[in-house]
PDB file of C-alpha atoms in Angstrom:
ATOM      1  CA  MET A  14      -1.609 -67.050  89.115  1.00 51.00           C
ATOM      2  CA  PHE A  15       0.751 -67.035  86.119  1.00 52.00           C
ATOM      3  CA  SER A  16       3.648 -69.361  85.495  1.00 55.00           C
ATOM      4  CA  THR A  17       6.095 -69.926  82.675  1.00 55.00           C
ATOM      5  CA  SER A  18       6.059 -73.125  80.632  1.00 54.00           C
ATOM      6  CA  ALA A  19       9.115 -74.934  79.271  1.00 57.00           C
ATOM      7  CA  THR A  20       8.758 -73.087  75.960  1.00 56.00           C
ATOM      8  CA  GLY A  21       8.807 -69.697  77.702  1.00 56.00           C
ATOM      9  CA  LYS A  22       5.109 -68.847  77.209  1.00 57.00           C
ATOM     10  CA  ILE A  23       3.098 -67.423  80.087  1.00 56.00           C
ATOM     11  CA  VAL A  24       0.462 -69.927  81.170  1.00 56.00           C
ATOM     12  CA  THR A  25      -2.396 -69.326  83.609  1.00 59.00           C
ATOM     13  CA  TRP A  26      -3.120 -71.702  86.468  1.00 54.00           C
ATOM     14  CA  PHE A  27      -6.345 -72.799  84.741  1.00 53.00           C
ATOM     15  CA  GLN A  28      -4.510 -73.715  81.547  1.00 59.00           C
ATOM     16  CA  LYS A  29      -1.796 -75.543  83.475  1.00 58.00           C
ATOM     17  CA  ASN A  30      -4.325 -77.757  85.272  1.00 60.00           C
ATOM     18  CA  ASN A  31      -6.609 -78.147  82.206  1.00 58.00           C
ATOM     19  CA  LEU A  32      -9.490 -76.439  84.009  1.00 54.00           C
ATOM     20  CA  ASN A  33     -10.499 -74.264  81.049  1.00 53.00           C
ATOM     21  CA  LYS A  34     -12.695 -77.136  79.845  1.00 54.00           C
ATOM     22  CA  LEU A  35     -14.342 -77.311  83.260  1.00 51.00           C
ATOM     23  CA  PHE A  36     -15.744 -73.799  82.974  1.00 51.00           C
ATOM     24  CA  THR A  37     -16.928 -74.269  79.403  1.00 52.00           C
ATOM     25  CA  THR A  38     -18.535 -77.721  79.833  1.00 50.00           C
ATOM     26  CA  PHE A  39     -20.364 -77.184  83.134  1.00 49.00           C
ATOM     27  CA  ASN A  40     -22.892 -74.397  83.135  1.00 49.00           C
ATOM     28  CA  ILE A  41     -22.144 -72.727  86.457  1.00 48.00           C
ATOM     29  CA  LEU A  42     -25.043 -70.579  87.763  1.00 49.00           C
ATOM     30  CA  ASN A  43     -26.980 -71.321  84.535  1.00 53.00           C
ATOM     31  CA  VAL A  44     -25.028 -68.683  82.628  1.00 52.00           C
ATOM     32  CA  LYS A  45     -24.087 -69.255  79.026  1.00 54.00           C
ATOM     33  CA  ALA A  46     -20.375 -68.870  78.453  1.00 53.00           C
ATOM     34  CA  VAL A  47     -19.652 -66.230  75.847  1.00 52.00           C
ATOM     35  CA  THR A  48     -16.802 -66.978  73.523  1.00 53.00           C
ATOM     36  CA  PRO A  49     -15.357 -64.598  70.942  1.00 55.00           C
ATOM     37  CA  LYS A  50     -17.101 -66.614  68.210  1.00 56.00           C
ATOM     38  CA  ASP A  51     -20.542 -65.892  69.737  1.00 53.00           C
ATOM     39  CA  VAL A  52     -20.092 -62.123  69.800  1.00 53.00           C
ATOM     40  CA  PRO A  53     -21.245 -60.471  66.567  1.00 58.00           C
ATOM     41  CA  VAL A  54     -18.750 -58.055  65.080  1.00 57.00           C
ATOM     42  CA  LYS A  55     -20.212 -54.691  64.127  1.00 60.00           C
ATOM     43  CA  LYS A  56     -18.537 -52.662  61.452  1.00 60.00           C
ATOM     44  CA  LYS A  57     -17.894 -49.176  62.800  1.00 59.00           C
ATOM     45  CA  SER A  58     -18.939 -46.286  60.639  1.00 57.00           C
ATOM     46  CA  LYS A  59     -17.221 -42.927  60.620  1.00 59.00           C
ATOM     47  CA  PHE A  60     -20.569 -41.186  60.183  1.00 57.00           C
ATOM     48  CA  PRO A  61     -23.363 -40.973  62.761  1.00 54.00           C
ATOM     49  CA  THR A  62     -26.420 -43.101  62.109  1.00 55.00           C
ATOM     50  CA  SER A  63     -30.028 -41.969  62.267  1.00 52.00           C
ATOM     51  CA  ASN A  64     -30.724 -44.137  65.320  1.00 53.00           C
ATOM     52  CA  LEU A  65     -28.022 -42.348  67.304  1.00 48.00           C
ATOM     53  CA  VAL A  66     -29.582 -41.028  70.508  1.00 49.00           C
ATOM     54  CA  THR A  67     -28.648 -37.434  71.233  1.00 49.00           C
ATOM     55  CA  LYS A  68     -29.573 -35.345  74.235  1.00 53.00           C
ATOM     56  CA  PRO A  69     -31.582 -32.200  73.615  1.00 58.00           C
ATOM     57  CA  GLU A  70     -29.028 -29.461  74.128  1.00 68.00           C
ATOM     58  CA  THR A  71     -28.710 -25.828  73.228  1.00 73.00           C
ATOM     59  CA  GLU A  72     -27.530 -25.006  69.753  1.00 82.00           C
ATOM     60  CA  PHE A  73     -24.009 -23.789  69.141  1.00 81.00           C
ATOM     61  CA  SER A  74     -25.225 -20.288  68.257  1.00 81.00           C
ATOM     62  CA  ASP A  75     -27.135 -20.055  71.574  1.00 83.00           C
ATOM     63  CA  LEU A  76     -24.159 -20.921  73.808  1.00 88.00           C
ATOM     64  CA  PRO A  77     -22.732 -18.184  76.047  1.00 91.00           C
ATOM     65  CA  ILE A  78     -19.402 -16.681  75.010  1.00 92.00           C
ATOM     66  CA  VAL A  79     -16.290 -16.165  77.136  1.00 95.00           C
ATOM     67  CA  ILE A  80     -13.997 -13.479  75.737  1.00 95.00           C
ATOM     68  CA  VAL A  81     -10.366 -13.321  76.889  1.00 96.00           C
ATOM     69  CA  LYS A  82      -8.581 -10.095  75.985  1.00 96.00           C
ATOM     70  CA  ALA A  83      -4.880 -10.587  76.670  1.00 96.00           C
ATOM     71  CA  THR A  84      -2.935  -7.350  76.406  1.00 94.00           C
ATOM     72  CA  TYR A  85       0.680  -6.848  77.392  1.00 94.00           C
ATOM     73  CA  ASN A  86      -0.357  -4.958  80.538  1.00 94.00           C
ATOM     74  CA  ASN A  87      -3.468  -6.855  81.690  1.00 94.00           C
ATOM     75  CA  THR A  88      -5.785  -9.803  80.996  1.00 95.00           C
ATOM     76  CA  LEU A  89      -9.532  -9.144  80.842  1.00 95.00           C
ATOM     77  CA  CYS A  90     -12.165 -11.898  80.835  1.00 96.00           C
ATOM     78  CA  TYR A  91     -15.833 -11.370  79.936  1.00 94.00           C
ATOM     79  CA  LEU A  92     -18.837 -13.698  80.086  1.00 93.00           C
ATOM     80  CA  THR A  93     -21.540 -12.702  77.607  1.00 93.00           C
ATOM     81  CA  ASP A  94     -24.709 -14.286  76.318  1.00 91.00           C
ATOM     82  CA  HIS A  95     -24.990 -15.366  72.683  1.00 89.00           C
ATOM     83  CA  LYS A  96     -26.004 -11.825  71.657  1.00 89.00           C
ATOM     84  CA  GLY A  97     -22.895 -10.262  73.214  1.00 88.00           C
ATOM     85  CA  ILE A  98     -24.520  -8.671  76.290  1.00 90.00           C
ATOM     86  CA  THR A  99     -22.047  -8.873  79.193  1.00 92.00           C
ATOM     87  CA  ALA A 100     -23.219 -10.891  82.192  1.00 92.00           C
ATOM     88  CA  THR A 101     -20.038 -10.618  84.288  1.00 93.00           C
ATOM     89  CA  TRP A 102     -16.395  -9.772  83.831  1.00 95.00           C
ATOM     90  CA  THR A 103     -13.095  -9.730  85.684  1.00 96.00           C
ATOM     91  CA  SER A 104      -9.479  -8.796  85.121  1.00 94.00           C
ATOM     92  CA  ALA A 105      -6.079  -9.369  86.648  1.00 94.00           C
ATOM     93  CA  GLY A 106      -6.228  -5.900  88.227  1.00 94.00           C
ATOM     94  CA  ILE A 107      -9.540  -6.685  89.940  1.00 94.00           C
ATOM     95  CA  GLU A 108      -8.062  -9.901  91.326  1.00 94.00           C
ATOM     96  CA  GLY A 109      -5.437  -7.921  93.250  1.00 94.00           C
ATOM     97  CA  PHE A 110      -2.491  -7.729  90.856  1.00 94.00           C
ATOM     98  CA  LYS A 111      -1.069  -4.246  90.544  1.00 94.00           C
ATOM     99  CA  ASN A 112       1.257  -2.501  88.109  1.00 93.00           C
ATOM    100  CA  SER A 113       3.486  -4.799  86.042  1.00 92.00           C
ATOM    101  CA  LYS A 114       2.240  -7.960  87.807  1.00 94.00           C
ATOM    102  CA  ARG A 115      -1.088  -7.612  85.964  1.00 94.00           C
ATOM    103  CA  GLY A 116       0.637  -8.558  82.711  1.00 93.00           C
ATOM    104  CA  THR A 117       2.017 -11.891  83.932  1.00 95.00           C
ATOM    105  CA  ASN A 118       0.738 -15.291  82.885  1.00 93.00           C
ATOM    106  CA  TYR A 119      -0.173 -16.209  86.466  1.00 95.00           C
ATOM    107  CA  ALA A 120      -2.376 -13.129  86.730  1.00 96.00           C
ATOM    108  CA  GLY A 121      -4.181 -14.189  83.550  1.00 95.00           C
ATOM    109  CA  LYS A 122      -4.744 -17.652  85.006  1.00 95.00           C
ATOM    110  CA  VAL A 123      -6.183 -16.256  88.249  1.00 96.00           C
ATOM    111  CA  ALA A 124      -8.506 -13.895  86.349  1.00 96.00           C
ATOM    112  CA  ALA A 125      -9.784 -16.742  84.160  1.00 96.00           C
ATOM    113  CA  GLU A 126     -10.358 -19.043  87.150  1.00 95.00           C
ATOM    114  CA  SER A 127     -12.310 -16.274  88.872  1.00 95.00           C
ATOM    115  CA  LEU A 128     -14.515 -15.805  85.802  1.00 95.00           C
ATOM    116  CA  ALA A 129     -15.094 -19.564  85.529  1.00 94.00           C
ATOM    117  CA  LYS A 130     -16.255 -19.696  89.157  1.00 94.00           C
ATOM    118  CA  LYS A 131     -18.616 -16.773  88.516  1.00 93.00           C
ATOM    119  CA  ALA A 132     -19.949 -18.590  85.440  1.00 92.00           C
ATOM    120  CA  ASN A 133     -20.588 -21.740  87.481  1.00 92.00           C
ATOM    121  CA  ASP A 134     -22.474 -19.644  90.044  1.00 91.00           C
ATOM    122  CA  LEU A 135     -24.676 -18.344  87.213  1.00 90.00           C
ATOM    123  CA  GLY A 136     -25.299 -21.926  86.046  1.00 89.00           C
ATOM    124  CA  VAL A 137     -23.131 -21.762  82.930  1.00 89.00           C
ATOM    125  CA  ASN A 138     -20.921 -24.763  82.221  1.00 88.00           C
ATOM    126  CA  LYS A 139     -20.790 -25.024  78.386  1.00 90.00           C
ATOM    127  CA  VAL A 140     -19.276 -22.038  76.585  1.00 91.00           C
ATOM    128  CA  ARG A 141     -17.655 -20.824  73.397  1.00 92.00           C
ATOM    129  CA  LEU A 142     -14.268 -19.173  73.894  1.00 94.00           C
ATOM    130  CA  LYS A 143     -12.950 -16.192  71.956  1.00 95.00           C
ATOM    131  CA  VAL A 144      -9.346 -15.104  72.514  1.00 96.00           C
ATOM    132  CA  ARG A 145      -8.112 -11.664  71.509  1.00 95.00           C
ATOM    133  CA  GLY A 146      -4.596 -10.266  71.821  1.00 94.00           C
ATOM    134  CA  MET A 147      -1.083 -11.609  72.270  1.00 93.00           C
ATOM    135  CA  GLY A 148      -0.408 -10.956  75.954  1.00 92.00           C
ATOM    136  CA  PRO A 149       1.445 -13.283  78.324  1.00 93.00           C
ATOM    137  CA  GLY A 150      -1.740 -14.399  80.114  1.00 91.00           C
ATOM    138  CA  ARG A 151      -3.351 -15.728  76.952  1.00 93.00           C
ATOM    139  CA  MET A 152      -2.523 -19.453  77.074  1.00 94.00           C
ATOM    140  CA  ASP A 153      -2.782 -19.815  80.841  1.00 94.00           C
ATOM    141  CA  ALA A 154      -6.217 -18.183  80.793  1.00 95.00           C
ATOM    142  CA  VAL A 155      -7.387 -20.614  78.101  1.00 94.00           C
ATOM    143  CA  LYS A 156      -6.059 -23.617  80.058  1.00 94.00           C
ATOM    144  CA  ALA A 157      -7.687 -22.409  83.281  1.00 94.00           C
ATOM    145  CA  LEU A 158     -11.058 -21.915  81.573  1.00 94.00           C
ATOM    146  CA  ALA A 159     -10.872 -25.304  79.849  1.00 94.00           C
ATOM    147  CA  SER A 160     -10.102 -27.048  83.147  1.00 94.00           C
ATOM    148  CA  ILE A 161     -13.213 -25.657  84.878  1.00 93.00           C
ATOM    149  CA  LEU A 162     -15.739 -25.044  82.079  1.00 91.00           C
ATOM    150  CA  ASP A 163     -16.725 -27.223  79.135  1.00 90.00           C
ATOM    151  CA  VAL A 164     -15.243 -25.297  76.198  1.00 91.00           C
ATOM    152  CA  VAL A 165     -16.965 -26.203  72.926  1.00 90.00           C
ATOM    153  CA  SER A 166     -14.854 -24.081  70.569  1.00 91.00           C
ATOM    154  CA  ILE A 167     -11.874 -21.727  70.712  1.00 93.00           C
ATOM    155  CA  THR A 168     -11.760 -18.829  68.260  1.00 93.00           C
ATOM    156  CA  ASP A 169      -8.859 -16.413  67.817  1.00 94.00           C
ATOM    157  CA  THR A 170     -10.256 -12.933  67.126  1.00 94.00           C
ATOM    158  CA  THR A 171      -6.956 -11.046  67.293  1.00 93.00           C
ATOM    159  CA  PRO A 172      -7.097  -8.177  64.793  1.00 91.00           C
ATOM    160  CA  ILE A 173      -4.523  -8.634  62.051  1.00 90.00           C
ATOM    161  CA  PRO A 174      -3.810  -5.662  59.782  1.00 85.00           C
ATOM    162  CA  HIS A 175      -4.028  -6.270  56.057  1.00 91.00           C
ATOM    163  CA  ASN A 176      -1.074  -3.978  55.397  1.00 89.00           C
ATOM    164  CA  GLY A 177      -2.539  -1.154  57.485  1.00 90.00           C
ATOM    165  CA  PRO A 178      -0.534   1.537  59.310  1.00 90.00           C
ATOM    166  CA  ARG A 179       3.183   1.231  59.845  1.00 90.00           C
ATOM    167  CA  PRO A 180       3.962  -1.046  62.828  1.00 85.00           C
ATOM    168  CA  LYS A 181       5.802   0.160  65.910  1.00 89.00           C
ATOM    169  CA  LYS A 182       9.563  -0.140  65.848  1.00 93.00           C
ATOM    170  CA  GLN A 183      10.946  -3.299  67.404  1.00 92.00           C
ATOM    171  CA  ARG A 184      12.354  -2.915  70.910  1.00 90.00           C
ATOM    172  CA  ARG A 185      16.087  -3.324  71.382  1.00 93.00           C
ATOM    173  CA  LEU A 186      16.951  -4.661  74.816  1.00 86.00           C
TER     174      LEU A 186
END
């Protein structure tokens, strides 16, 4: 289909045999040939226009909320409505992980996938996500939820002290 000319440029078979004119001069199947000159160029705007068609969807404040509480010993996942009333919940311990295995990142991923499947069963696919805590299952739970559900926003609600009580001493291993 492609060949190289003497100058080193790639030339199509149509160009080599001068058949480009054939397709532009003869109107095959009564279809007008569209050239780049015929196509009007629209200037793209960064802002939405008033004639932009949008689907009627629920407002952001009415979306259900998924809360992921990632502690060092466990990962808890809750599905609530927009008012904060819990519809369903799960944790790494409920999913079969016991003792120190509950605090792993894989356990957090499994708990989040389980909650996402429960949410799909309830007919929820668009959610807001709130993450609380600094446990190992935090990021894997967020990735698992984002892969199954349509996450609109992610909010970190980890409590941060404004120079509150003295922190625990740092562990020396």
